[in-house]
Coordinates of C-alpha atoms in Angstrom, one line a residue:
X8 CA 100.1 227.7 51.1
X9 CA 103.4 225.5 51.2
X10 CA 104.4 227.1 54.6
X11 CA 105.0 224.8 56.9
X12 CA 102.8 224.4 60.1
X13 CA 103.0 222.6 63.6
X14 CA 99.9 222.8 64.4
X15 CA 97.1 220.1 63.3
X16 CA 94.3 220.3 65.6
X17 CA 92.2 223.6 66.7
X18 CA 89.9 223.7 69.6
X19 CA 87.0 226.1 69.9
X20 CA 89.0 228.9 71.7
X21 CA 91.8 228.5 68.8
X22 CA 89.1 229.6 66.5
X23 CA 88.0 232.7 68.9
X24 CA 91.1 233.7 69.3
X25 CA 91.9 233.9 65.5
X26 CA 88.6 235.3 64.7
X27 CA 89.4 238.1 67.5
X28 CA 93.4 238.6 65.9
X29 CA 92.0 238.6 61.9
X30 CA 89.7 241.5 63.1
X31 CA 92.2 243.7 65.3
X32 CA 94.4 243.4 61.6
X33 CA 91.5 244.5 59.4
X34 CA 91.0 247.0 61.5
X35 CA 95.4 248.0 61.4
X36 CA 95.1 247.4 57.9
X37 CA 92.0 250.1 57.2
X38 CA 94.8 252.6 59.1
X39 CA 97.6 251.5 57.1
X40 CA 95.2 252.7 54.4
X41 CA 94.6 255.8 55.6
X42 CA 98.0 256.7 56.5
X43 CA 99.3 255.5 52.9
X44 CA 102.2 253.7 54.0
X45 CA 102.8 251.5 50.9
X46 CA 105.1 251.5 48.2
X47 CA 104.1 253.1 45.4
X48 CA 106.8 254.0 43.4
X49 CA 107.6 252.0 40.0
X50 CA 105.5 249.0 39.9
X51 CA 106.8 245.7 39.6
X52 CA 105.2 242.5 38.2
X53 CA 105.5 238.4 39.1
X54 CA 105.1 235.5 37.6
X55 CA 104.5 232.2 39.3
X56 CA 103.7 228.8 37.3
X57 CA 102.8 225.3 38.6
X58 CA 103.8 222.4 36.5
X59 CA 102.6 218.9 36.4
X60 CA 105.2 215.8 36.4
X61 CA 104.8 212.6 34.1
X62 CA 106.7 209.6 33.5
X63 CA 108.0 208.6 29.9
X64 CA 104.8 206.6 29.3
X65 CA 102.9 209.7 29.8
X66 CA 101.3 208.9 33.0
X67 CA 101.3 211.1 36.2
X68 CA 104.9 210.7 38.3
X69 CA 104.0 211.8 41.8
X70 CA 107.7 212.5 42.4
X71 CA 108.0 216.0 43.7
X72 CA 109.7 214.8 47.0
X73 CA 112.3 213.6 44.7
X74 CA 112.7 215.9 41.8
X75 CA 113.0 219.3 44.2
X76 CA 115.8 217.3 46.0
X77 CA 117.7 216.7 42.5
X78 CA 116.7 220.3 41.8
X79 CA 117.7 221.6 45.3
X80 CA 116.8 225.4 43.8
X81 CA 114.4 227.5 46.1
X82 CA 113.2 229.1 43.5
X83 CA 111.0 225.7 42.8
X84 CA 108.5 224.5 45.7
X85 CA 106.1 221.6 46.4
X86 CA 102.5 221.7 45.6
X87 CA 99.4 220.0 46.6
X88 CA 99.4 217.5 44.8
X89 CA 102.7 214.9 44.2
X90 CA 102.7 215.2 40.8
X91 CA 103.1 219.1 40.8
X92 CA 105.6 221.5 41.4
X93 CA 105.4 225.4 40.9
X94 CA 108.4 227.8 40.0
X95 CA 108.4 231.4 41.5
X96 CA 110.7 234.0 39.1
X97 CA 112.4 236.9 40.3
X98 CA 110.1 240.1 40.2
X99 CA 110.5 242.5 37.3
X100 CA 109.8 245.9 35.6
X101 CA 108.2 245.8 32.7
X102 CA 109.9 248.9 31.2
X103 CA 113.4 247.2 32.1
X104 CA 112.6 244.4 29.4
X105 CA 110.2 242.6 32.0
X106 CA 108.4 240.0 29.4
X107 CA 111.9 239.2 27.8
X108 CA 113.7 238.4 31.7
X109 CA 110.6 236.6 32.4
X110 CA 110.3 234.5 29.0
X111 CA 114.5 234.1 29.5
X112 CA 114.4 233.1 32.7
X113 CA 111.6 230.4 32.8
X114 CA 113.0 228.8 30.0
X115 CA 116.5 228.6 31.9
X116 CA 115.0 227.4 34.9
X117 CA 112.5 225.2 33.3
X118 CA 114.9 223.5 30.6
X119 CA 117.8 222.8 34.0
X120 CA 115.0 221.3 35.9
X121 CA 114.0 219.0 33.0
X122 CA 117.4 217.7 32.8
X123 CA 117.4 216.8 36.3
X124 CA 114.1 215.5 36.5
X125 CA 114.6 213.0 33.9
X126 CA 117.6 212.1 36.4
X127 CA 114.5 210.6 38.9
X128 CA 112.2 209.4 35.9
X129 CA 110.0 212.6 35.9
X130 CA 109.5 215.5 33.2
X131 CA 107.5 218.7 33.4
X132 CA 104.1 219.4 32.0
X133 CA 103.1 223.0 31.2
X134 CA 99.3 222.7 30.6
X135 CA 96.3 223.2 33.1
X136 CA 94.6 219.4 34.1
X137 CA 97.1 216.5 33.7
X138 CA 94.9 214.8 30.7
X139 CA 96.3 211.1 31.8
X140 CA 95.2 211.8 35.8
X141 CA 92.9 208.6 36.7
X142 CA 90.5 208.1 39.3
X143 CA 93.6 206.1 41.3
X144 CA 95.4 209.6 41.5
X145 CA 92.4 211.1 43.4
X146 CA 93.6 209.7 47.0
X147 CA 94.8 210.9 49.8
X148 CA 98.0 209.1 49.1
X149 CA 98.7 211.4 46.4
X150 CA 99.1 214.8 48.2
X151 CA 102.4 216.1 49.4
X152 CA 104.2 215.2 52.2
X153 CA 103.5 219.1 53.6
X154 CA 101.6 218.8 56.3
X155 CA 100.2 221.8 55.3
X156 CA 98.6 220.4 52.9
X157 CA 96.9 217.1 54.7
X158 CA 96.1 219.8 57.5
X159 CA 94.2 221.9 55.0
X160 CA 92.3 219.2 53.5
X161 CA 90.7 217.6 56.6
X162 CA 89.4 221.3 57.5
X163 CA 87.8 221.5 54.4
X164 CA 86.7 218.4 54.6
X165 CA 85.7 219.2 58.2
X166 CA 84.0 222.5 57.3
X167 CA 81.8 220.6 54.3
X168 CA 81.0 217.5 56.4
X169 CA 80.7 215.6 53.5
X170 CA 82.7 214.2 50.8
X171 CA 83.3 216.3 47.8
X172 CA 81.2 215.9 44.6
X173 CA 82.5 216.4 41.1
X174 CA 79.9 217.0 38.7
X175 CA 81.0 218.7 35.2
X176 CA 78.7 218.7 31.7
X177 CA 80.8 219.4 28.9
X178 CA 80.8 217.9 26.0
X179 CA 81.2 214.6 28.1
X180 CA 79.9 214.4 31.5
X181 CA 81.7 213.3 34.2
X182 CA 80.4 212.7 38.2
X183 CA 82.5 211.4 41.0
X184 CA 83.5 211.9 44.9
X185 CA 86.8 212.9 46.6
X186 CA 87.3 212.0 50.3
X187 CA 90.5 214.4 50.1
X188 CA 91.2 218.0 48.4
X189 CA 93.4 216.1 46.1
X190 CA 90.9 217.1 42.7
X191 CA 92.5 220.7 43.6
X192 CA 95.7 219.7 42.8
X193 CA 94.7 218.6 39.4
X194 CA 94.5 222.1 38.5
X195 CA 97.5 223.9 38.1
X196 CA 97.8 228.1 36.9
X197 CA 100.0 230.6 36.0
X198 CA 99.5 233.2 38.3
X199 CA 100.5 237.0 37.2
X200 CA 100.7 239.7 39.6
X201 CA 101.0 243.5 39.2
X202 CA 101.9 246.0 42.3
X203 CA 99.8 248.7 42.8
X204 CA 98.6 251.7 44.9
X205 CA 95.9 251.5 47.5
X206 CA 94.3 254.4 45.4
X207 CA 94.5 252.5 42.5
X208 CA 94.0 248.8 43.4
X209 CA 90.1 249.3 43.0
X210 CA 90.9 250.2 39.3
X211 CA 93.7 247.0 39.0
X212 CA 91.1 244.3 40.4
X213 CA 87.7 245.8 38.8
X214 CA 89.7 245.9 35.5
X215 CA 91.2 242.0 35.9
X216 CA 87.9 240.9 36.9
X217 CA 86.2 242.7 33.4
X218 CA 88.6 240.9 31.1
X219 CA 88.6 237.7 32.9
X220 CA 86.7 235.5 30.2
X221 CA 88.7 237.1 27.7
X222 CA 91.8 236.0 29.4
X223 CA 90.0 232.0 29.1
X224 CA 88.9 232.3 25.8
X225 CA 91.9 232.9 24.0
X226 CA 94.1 230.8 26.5
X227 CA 92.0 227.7 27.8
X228 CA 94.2 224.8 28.4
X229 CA 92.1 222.4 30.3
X230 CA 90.0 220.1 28.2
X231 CA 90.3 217.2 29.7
X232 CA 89.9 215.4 33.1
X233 CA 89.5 212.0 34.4
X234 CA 89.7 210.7 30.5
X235 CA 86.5 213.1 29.9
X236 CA 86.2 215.9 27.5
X237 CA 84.2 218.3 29.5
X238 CA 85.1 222.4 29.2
X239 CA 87.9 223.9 27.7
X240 CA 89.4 225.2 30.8
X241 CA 87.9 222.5 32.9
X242 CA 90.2 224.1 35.6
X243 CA 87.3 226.6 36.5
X244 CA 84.5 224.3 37.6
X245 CA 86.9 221.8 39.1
X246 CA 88.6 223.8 41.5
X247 CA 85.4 226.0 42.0
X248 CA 83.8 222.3 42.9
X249 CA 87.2 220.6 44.7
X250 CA 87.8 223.2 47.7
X251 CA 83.9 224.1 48.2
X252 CA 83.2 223.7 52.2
X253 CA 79.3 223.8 51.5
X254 CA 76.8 221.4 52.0
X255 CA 73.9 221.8 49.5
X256 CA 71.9 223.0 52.3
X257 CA 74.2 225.9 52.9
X258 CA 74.4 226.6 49.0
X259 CA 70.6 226.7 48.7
X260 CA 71.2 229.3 51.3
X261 CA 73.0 231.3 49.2
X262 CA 76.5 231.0 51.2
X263 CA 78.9 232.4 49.3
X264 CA 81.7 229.7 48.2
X265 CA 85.4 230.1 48.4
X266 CA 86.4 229.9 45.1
X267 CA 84.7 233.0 44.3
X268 CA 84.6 235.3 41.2
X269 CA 83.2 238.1 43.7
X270 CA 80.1 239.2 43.7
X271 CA 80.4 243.3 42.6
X272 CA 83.1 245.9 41.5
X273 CA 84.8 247.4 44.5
X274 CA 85.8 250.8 46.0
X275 CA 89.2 250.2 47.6
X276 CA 91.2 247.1 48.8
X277 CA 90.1 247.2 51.8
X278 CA 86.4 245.7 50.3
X279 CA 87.7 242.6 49.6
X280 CA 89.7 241.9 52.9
X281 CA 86.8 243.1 54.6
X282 CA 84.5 240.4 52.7
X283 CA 87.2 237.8 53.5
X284 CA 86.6 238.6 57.1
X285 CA 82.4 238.9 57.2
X286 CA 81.8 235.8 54.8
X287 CA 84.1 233.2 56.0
X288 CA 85.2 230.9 58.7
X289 CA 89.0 230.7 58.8
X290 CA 90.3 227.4 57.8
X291 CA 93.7 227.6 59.5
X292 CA 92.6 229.4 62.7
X293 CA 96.6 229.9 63.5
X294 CA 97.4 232.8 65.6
X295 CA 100.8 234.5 65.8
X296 CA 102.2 236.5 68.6
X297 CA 102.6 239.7 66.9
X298 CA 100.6 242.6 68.2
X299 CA 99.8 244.1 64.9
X300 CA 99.0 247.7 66.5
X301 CA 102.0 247.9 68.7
X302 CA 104.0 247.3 65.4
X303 CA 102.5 249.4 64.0
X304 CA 102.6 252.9 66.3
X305 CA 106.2 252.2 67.0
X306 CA 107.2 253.1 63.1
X307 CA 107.1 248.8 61.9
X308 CA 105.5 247.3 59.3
X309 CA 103.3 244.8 60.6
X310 CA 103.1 241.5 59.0
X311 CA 99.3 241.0 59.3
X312 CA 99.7 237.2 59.6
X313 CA 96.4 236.1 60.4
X314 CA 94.7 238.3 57.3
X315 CA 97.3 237.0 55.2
X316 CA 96.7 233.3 55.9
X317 CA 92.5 233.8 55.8
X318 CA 93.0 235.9 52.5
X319 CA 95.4 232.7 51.1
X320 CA 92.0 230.3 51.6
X321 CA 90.3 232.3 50.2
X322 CA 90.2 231.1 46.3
X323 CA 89.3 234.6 44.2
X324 CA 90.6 234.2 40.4
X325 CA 91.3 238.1 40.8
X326 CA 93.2 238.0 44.6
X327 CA 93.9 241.1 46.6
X328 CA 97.4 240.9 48.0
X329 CA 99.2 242.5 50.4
X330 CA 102.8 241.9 51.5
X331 CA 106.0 243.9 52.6
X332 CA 109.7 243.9 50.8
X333 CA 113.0 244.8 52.9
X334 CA 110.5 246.6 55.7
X335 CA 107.7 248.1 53.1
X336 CA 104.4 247.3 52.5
X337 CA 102.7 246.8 49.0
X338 CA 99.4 246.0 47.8
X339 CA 99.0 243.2 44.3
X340 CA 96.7 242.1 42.2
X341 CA 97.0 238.4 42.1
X342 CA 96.1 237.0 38.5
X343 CA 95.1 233.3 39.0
X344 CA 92.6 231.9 36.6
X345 CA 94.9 230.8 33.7
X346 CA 97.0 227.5 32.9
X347 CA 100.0 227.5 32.4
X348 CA 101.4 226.3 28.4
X349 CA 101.2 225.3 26.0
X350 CA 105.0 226.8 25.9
X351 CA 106.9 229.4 27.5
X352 CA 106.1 231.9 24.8
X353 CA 102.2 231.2 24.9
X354 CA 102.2 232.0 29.0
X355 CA 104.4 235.6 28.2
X356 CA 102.0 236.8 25.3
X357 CA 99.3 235.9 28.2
X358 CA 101.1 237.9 30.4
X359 CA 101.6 240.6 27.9
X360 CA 97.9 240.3 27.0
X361 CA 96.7 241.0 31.0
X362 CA 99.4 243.3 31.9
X363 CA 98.3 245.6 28.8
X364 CA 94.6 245.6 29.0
X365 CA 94.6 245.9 32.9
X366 CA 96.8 249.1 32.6
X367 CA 94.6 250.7 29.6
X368 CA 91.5 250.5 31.2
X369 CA 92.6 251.0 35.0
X370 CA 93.7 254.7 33.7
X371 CA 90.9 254.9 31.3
X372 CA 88.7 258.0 31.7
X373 CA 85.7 256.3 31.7
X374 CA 86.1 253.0 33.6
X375 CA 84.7 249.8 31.9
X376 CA 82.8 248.7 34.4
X377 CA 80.6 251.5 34.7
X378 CA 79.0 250.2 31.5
X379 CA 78.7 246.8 32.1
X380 CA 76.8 244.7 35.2
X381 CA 79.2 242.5 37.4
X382 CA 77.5 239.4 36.8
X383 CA 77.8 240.1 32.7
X384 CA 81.4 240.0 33.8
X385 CA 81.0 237.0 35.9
X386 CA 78.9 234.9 32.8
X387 CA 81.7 235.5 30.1
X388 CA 84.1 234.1 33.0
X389 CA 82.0 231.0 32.4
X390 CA 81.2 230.7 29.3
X391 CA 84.8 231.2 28.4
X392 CA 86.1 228.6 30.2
X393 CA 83.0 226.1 28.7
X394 CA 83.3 227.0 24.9
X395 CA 87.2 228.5 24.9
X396 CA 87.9 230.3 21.3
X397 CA 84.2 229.4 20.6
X398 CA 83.0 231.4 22.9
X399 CA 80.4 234.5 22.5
X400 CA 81.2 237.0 25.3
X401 CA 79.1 240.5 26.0
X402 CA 81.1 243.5 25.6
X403 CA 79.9 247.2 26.3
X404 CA 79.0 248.9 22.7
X405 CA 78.5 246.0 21.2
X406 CA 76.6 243.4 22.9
X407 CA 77.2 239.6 22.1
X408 CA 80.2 239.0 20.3
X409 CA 82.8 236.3 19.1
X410 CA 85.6 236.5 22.0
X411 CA 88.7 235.8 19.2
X412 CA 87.0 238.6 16.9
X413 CA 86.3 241.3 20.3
X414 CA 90.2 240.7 21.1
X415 CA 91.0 241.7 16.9
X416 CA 89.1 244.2 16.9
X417 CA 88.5 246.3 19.7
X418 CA 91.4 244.7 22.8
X419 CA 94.4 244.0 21.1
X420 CA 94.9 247.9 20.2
X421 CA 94.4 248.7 24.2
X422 CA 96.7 245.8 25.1
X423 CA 99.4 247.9 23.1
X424 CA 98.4 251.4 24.7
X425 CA 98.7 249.7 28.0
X426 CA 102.2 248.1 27.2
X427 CA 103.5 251.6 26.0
X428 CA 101.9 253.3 29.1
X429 CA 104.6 250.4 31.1
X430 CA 107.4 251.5 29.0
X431 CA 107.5 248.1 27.4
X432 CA 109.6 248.6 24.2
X433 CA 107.6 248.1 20.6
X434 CA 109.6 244.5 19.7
X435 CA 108.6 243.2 22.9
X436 CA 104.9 244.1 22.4
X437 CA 104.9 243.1 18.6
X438 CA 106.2 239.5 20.0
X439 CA 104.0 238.7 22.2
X440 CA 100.6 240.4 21.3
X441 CA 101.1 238.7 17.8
X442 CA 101.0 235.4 19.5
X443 CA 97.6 236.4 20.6
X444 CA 96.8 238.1 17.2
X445 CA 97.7 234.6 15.9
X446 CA 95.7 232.0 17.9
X447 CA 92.8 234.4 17.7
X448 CA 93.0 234.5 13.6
X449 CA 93.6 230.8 13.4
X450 CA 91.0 230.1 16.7
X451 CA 92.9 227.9 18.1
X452 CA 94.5 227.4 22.1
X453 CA 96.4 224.7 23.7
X454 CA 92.7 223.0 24.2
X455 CA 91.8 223.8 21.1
X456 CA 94.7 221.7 19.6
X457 CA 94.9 219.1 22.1
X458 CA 90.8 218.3 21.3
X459 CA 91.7 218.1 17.6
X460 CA 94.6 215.8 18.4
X461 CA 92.8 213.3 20.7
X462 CA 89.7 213.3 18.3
X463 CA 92.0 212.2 14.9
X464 CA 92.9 209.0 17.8
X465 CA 88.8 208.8 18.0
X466 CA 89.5 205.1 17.2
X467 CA 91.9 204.0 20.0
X468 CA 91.6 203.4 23.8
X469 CA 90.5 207.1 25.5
X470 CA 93.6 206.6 27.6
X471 CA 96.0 205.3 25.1
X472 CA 95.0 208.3 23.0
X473 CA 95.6 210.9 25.5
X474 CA 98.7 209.7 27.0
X475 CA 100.1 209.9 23.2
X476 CA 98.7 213.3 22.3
X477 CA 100.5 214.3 25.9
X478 CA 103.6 213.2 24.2
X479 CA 103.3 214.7 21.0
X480 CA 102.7 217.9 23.6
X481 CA 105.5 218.0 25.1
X482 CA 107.8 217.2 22.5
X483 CA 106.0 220.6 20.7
X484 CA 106.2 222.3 24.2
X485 CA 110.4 222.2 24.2
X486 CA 110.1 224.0 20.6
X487 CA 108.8 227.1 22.4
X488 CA 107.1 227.7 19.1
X489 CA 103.5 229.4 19.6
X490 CA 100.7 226.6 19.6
X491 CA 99.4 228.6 16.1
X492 CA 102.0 227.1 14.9
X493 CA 101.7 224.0 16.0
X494 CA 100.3 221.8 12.8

């Protein structure tokens, strides 16, 4: 979504247009199905993370301009907000040493950009909601200069035709309003992705979407937000509630919203492009020139812009994706609904922990999710992101049980199967599934500690207390040791 655009106002035959261009590539896209031109052969995986920036107090630094120019590497971009950044790393295999290159590399990267960072009076944050963010962060001032991203806020705003409400219970309640998207950029994620074939995507995405609340129970991050203790990967509701374009009219209608766990397990790929298309309005009604069908019949790969852009506004924690490398098409799964942190080593044994799982039961004989509902999928999502390594979750065979003790018992074994089935080698797995092992034994997260920390400050100012726990957190984050082992 940091692309940047020329275009800033749509009229009514914009948005026919589009409408008319998304369609004619659904329809290219069903035959690019058909006629299996994708690439197929040896997988490879990604990693993406977005950072948050703070100043040596602790507070946010909404210096991204600034620290990208000192960093002048593309593999770092802008994000929405000015106090974020993300870093995209180099696509790997997983049976070439893939975890290792991406634990190696992000720590490289990461530890370079920190030094030059501190050069403009900013540092990086590896953790899900910026606990110090204040309600004077939530303005339009503080988005990036990407018009992109001013552009894609006033259409949401547009679409909803109201100001955005923020209303979270937790443990702590907290209510406010947003005249901007700016609440989205409070949450940042580590986004993992997996290549796949169009036969086998249905298996990738039903599988992701299965293990989701898994995925947030062991590895919330989020606990705080506007100095409130609400859930443990407060990240879920806020971004759920920060880019809705509903009015509580259309909700009672039961439109469907755009950060969206999905609704049922699918057939193919093609499902969930061809929901994007039925459901919802484009946001970014831009229209390219390319003649997706001509392309197409004359032996191209056609670059399906219009799809592509819808699909990117289009918030699913488990997103389709389909792109092209030197002249090929492939189809991803797009992993997006954990923070990053607490340290490098915690986001790779999450990696390790999806990538494994996801493989297992894809190729499984008897698929998961024939023996459990969608929305029992759906409600663990939830409840794992309210309760964290608390959390009771519903698991086929057993019913209702303890997420940390499911994981021991029953996931940690497949996470391993799957890892062998990549051609991961044994030390690589041992690493980073007994960081997982570890948390899940001790119950404990990065919001798990974080809570614990904030609480032993229960007698100092809420803000005082968070901005020094954030210090303390960062200090621990440069150790790279696990948060288990964080005392």
């Amino acid at each position: 979504m940091g692309e940047e655009v020329d275009q800033q106002e749509f009229s009514r035959a914009d948005r026919t247009r589009h409408r008319e261009k998304v369609r004619r590539n659904l329809d290219v896209f069903a035959r690019m199905l058909r006629e299996a031109r994708f690439d197929t052969d040896d997988p490879m995986t990604g990693l993406e993370m977005e950072l948050n920036l703070i100043d040596d107090a602790g507070d946010p630094a909404l210096k991204n301009a600034e620290v990208l120019e000192a960093l002048a590497d593309p593999d770092f971009q802008t994000e929405l907000g000015q106090f974020n950044i993300e870093i995209n790393l180099a696509p790997a295999k997983l049976r070439e040493g893939g975890l290792t290159t991406f634990e190696e590399r992000l720590r490289r990267s990461l530890n370079d950009a920190e030094e030059k960072a501190a050069g403009v009076g900013a540092h990086q944050v590896m953790i899900g909601i910026l606990p110090t963010l204040a309600e004077g962060h939530m303005s339009l001032s503080s988005l990036s200069a990407n018009p992109r991203y001013k552009l894609l806020s006033e259409q949401i705003l547009a679409a909803r035709g109201e100001d955005i409400t923020i209303s979270i219970s937790g443990r702590e309640r907290l209510t406010t309003t947003a005249d901007s998207i700016v609440p989205e950029a409070a949450c940042t994620s580590t986004q993992f992705h997996v290549q796949t074939s169009p036969d086998q995507f249905a298996a990738y995405w039903n599988a992701a979407q299965a293990i989701a609340g898994i995925q947030v129970a062991v590895s919330a991050n989020s606990p705080f937000l506007l100095g409130k203790e609400l859930w443990r990967e407060t990240r879920i509701p806020l971004f759920e509630q920060a880019t809705d374009t509903r009015s509580e009219e259309l909700k009672a209608q039961g439109v469907r919203p755009r950060v969206w766990f999905g609704e049922r397990w699918i057939t193919s790929v093609f499902d969930l492009f061809e929901e994007n298309v039925r459901y919802f309005p484009a946001l970014l009604p831009i229209t390219d020139e390319e003649d997706p069908l001509e392309v197409l019949e004359a032996g191209g790969t056609p670059r399906l812009h219009e799809l592509r852009l819808h699909n990117g506004t289009i918030y699913r924690w488990n997103r389709p994706v389909y792109d092209i490398s030197q002249g090929v098409p492939h189809l991803r799964v797009e992993n997006r609904l954990l923070a990053a942190g607490p340290t490098v080593a915690d986001t790779i044994a999450n990696a390790a922990l999806w990538f494994g799982l996801i493989r297992y039961l894809a190729e499984s004989e008897r698929p998961l999710w024939s023996q459990m509902s969608f929305s029992a999928a759906e409600e663990n999502f939830h409840v794992a992101a309210q309760l964290g390594v608390d959390a009771q979750v519903y698991w086929p065979g057993i019913g209702q049980v303890r997420a940390t003790e499911l994981v021991l018992r029953r996931l940690l074994p497949m996470a391993r199967a799957g890892l062998d089935a990549w051609g991961v080698p044994g030390e690589e797995s041992d690493r980073y599934l007994g960081i997982i092992e570890q948390r899940c034994l001790k119950e404990t997260s990065g919001a798990a500690w974080f809570v614990d920390r904030v609480h032993a400050r229960g007698g100092e100012d809420r803000y005082d207390a968070l901005r020094a726990t954030l210090l303390d957190y960062r200090e621990r984050m440069h150790s790279n040791a696990p948060v288990h082992e964080w005392d």
